[in-house]
Short mmCIF file of C-alpha atoms in Angstrom, two decimals:
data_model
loop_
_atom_site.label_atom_id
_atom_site.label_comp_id
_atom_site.label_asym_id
_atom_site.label_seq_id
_atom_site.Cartn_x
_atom_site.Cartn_y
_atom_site.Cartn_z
CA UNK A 1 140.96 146.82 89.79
CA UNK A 2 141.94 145.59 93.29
CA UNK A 3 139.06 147.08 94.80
CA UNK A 4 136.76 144.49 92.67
CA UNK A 5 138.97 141.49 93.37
CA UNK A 6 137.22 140.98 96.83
CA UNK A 7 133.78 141.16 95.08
CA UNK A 8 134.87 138.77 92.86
CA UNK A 9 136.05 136.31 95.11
CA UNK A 10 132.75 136.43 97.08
CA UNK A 11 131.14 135.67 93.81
CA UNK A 12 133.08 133.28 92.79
CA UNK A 13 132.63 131.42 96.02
CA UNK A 14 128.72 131.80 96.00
CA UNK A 15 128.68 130.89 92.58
CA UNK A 16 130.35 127.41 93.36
CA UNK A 17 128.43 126.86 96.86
CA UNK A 18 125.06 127.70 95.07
CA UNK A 19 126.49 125.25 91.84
CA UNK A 20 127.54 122.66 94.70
CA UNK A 21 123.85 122.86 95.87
CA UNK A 22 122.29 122.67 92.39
CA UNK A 23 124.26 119.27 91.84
CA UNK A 24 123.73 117.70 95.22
CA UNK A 25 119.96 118.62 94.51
CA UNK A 26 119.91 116.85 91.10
CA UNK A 27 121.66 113.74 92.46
CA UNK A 28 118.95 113.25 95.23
CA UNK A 29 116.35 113.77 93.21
CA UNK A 30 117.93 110.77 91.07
CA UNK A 31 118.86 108.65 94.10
CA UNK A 32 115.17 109.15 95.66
CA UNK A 33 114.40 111.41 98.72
CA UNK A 34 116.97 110.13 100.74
CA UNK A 35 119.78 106.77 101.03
CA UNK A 36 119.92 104.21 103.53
CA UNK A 37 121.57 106.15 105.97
CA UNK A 38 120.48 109.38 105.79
CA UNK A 39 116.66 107.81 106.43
CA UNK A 40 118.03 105.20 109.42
CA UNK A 41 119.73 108.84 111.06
CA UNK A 42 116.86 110.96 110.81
CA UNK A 43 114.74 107.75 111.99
CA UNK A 44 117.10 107.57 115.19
CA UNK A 45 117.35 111.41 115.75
CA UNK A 46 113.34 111.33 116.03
CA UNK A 47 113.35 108.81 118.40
CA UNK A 48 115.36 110.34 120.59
CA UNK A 49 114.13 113.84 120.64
CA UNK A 50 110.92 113.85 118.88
CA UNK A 51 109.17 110.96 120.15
CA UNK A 52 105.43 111.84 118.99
CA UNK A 53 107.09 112.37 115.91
CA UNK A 54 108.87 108.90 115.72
CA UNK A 55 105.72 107.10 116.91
CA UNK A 56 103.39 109.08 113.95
CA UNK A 57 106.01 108.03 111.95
CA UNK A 58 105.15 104.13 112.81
CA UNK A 59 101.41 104.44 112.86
CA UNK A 60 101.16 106.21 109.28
CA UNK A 61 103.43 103.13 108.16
CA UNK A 62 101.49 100.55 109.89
CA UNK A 63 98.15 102.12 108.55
CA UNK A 64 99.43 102.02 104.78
CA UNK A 65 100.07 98.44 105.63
CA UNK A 66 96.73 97.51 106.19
CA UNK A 67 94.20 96.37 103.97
CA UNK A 68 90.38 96.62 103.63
CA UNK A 69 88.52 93.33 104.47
CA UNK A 70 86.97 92.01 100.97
CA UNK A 71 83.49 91.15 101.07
CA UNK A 72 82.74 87.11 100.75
CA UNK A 73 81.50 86.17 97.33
CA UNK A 74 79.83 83.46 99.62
CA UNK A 75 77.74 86.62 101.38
CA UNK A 76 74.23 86.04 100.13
CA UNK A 77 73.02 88.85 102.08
CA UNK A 78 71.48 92.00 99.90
CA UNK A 79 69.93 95.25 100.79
CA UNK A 80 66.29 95.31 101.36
CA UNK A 81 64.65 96.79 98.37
CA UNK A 82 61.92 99.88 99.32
CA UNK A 83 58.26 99.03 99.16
CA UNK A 84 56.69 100.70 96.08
#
C-alpha cells in the first residue's frame, strides 16, 4: 500500500489542477473571452513586442467601424436598359 500512495498523490493533484482548469474555463466562458484587464495587458504586451500585430489589431477595429455609403433616394440616375 505505500508503494501506491505516491501514485495517488500525483492523481490527486492532476485531478484538482485539471478540475481547477475546467472551472476557470467555465467562468470565462460566462464572463466573455476575456475582462478588462486581461484585454488592456495583452493590448499593451502587443504593442510592445508585436507591433504589426498591435497595428492589425487597430485597422481590423477601425474597418468594422466603418460603414457603406447609402445610395441617395434623391439619385435619379438608372442603368441603361439594352437595345432589343
Amino acid at each position: 500500500m505505500d508503494a501506491l500512495l505516491p501514485f495517488l498523490v500525483v492523481f490527486a493533484v492532476l485531478a484538482a489542477v485539471l478540475g481547477s482548469f475546467t472551472w476557470l474555463a467555465s467562468h470565462i466562458r460566462r464572463r466573455g473571452p476575456a475582462g478588462g484587464a486581461m484585454s488592456s495587458a495583452l493590448a499593451s504586451f502587443e504593442e510592445g513586442f508585436r507591433i504589426t500585430a498591435h497595428e492589425a489589431h487597430h485597422e481590423i477595429r477601425a474597418q468594422t467601424q466603418r460603414k457603406a455609403p447609402l445610395l441617395s433616394p434623391d439619385d435619379t440616375w438608372q442603368r441603361p436598359r439594352p437595345a432589343a
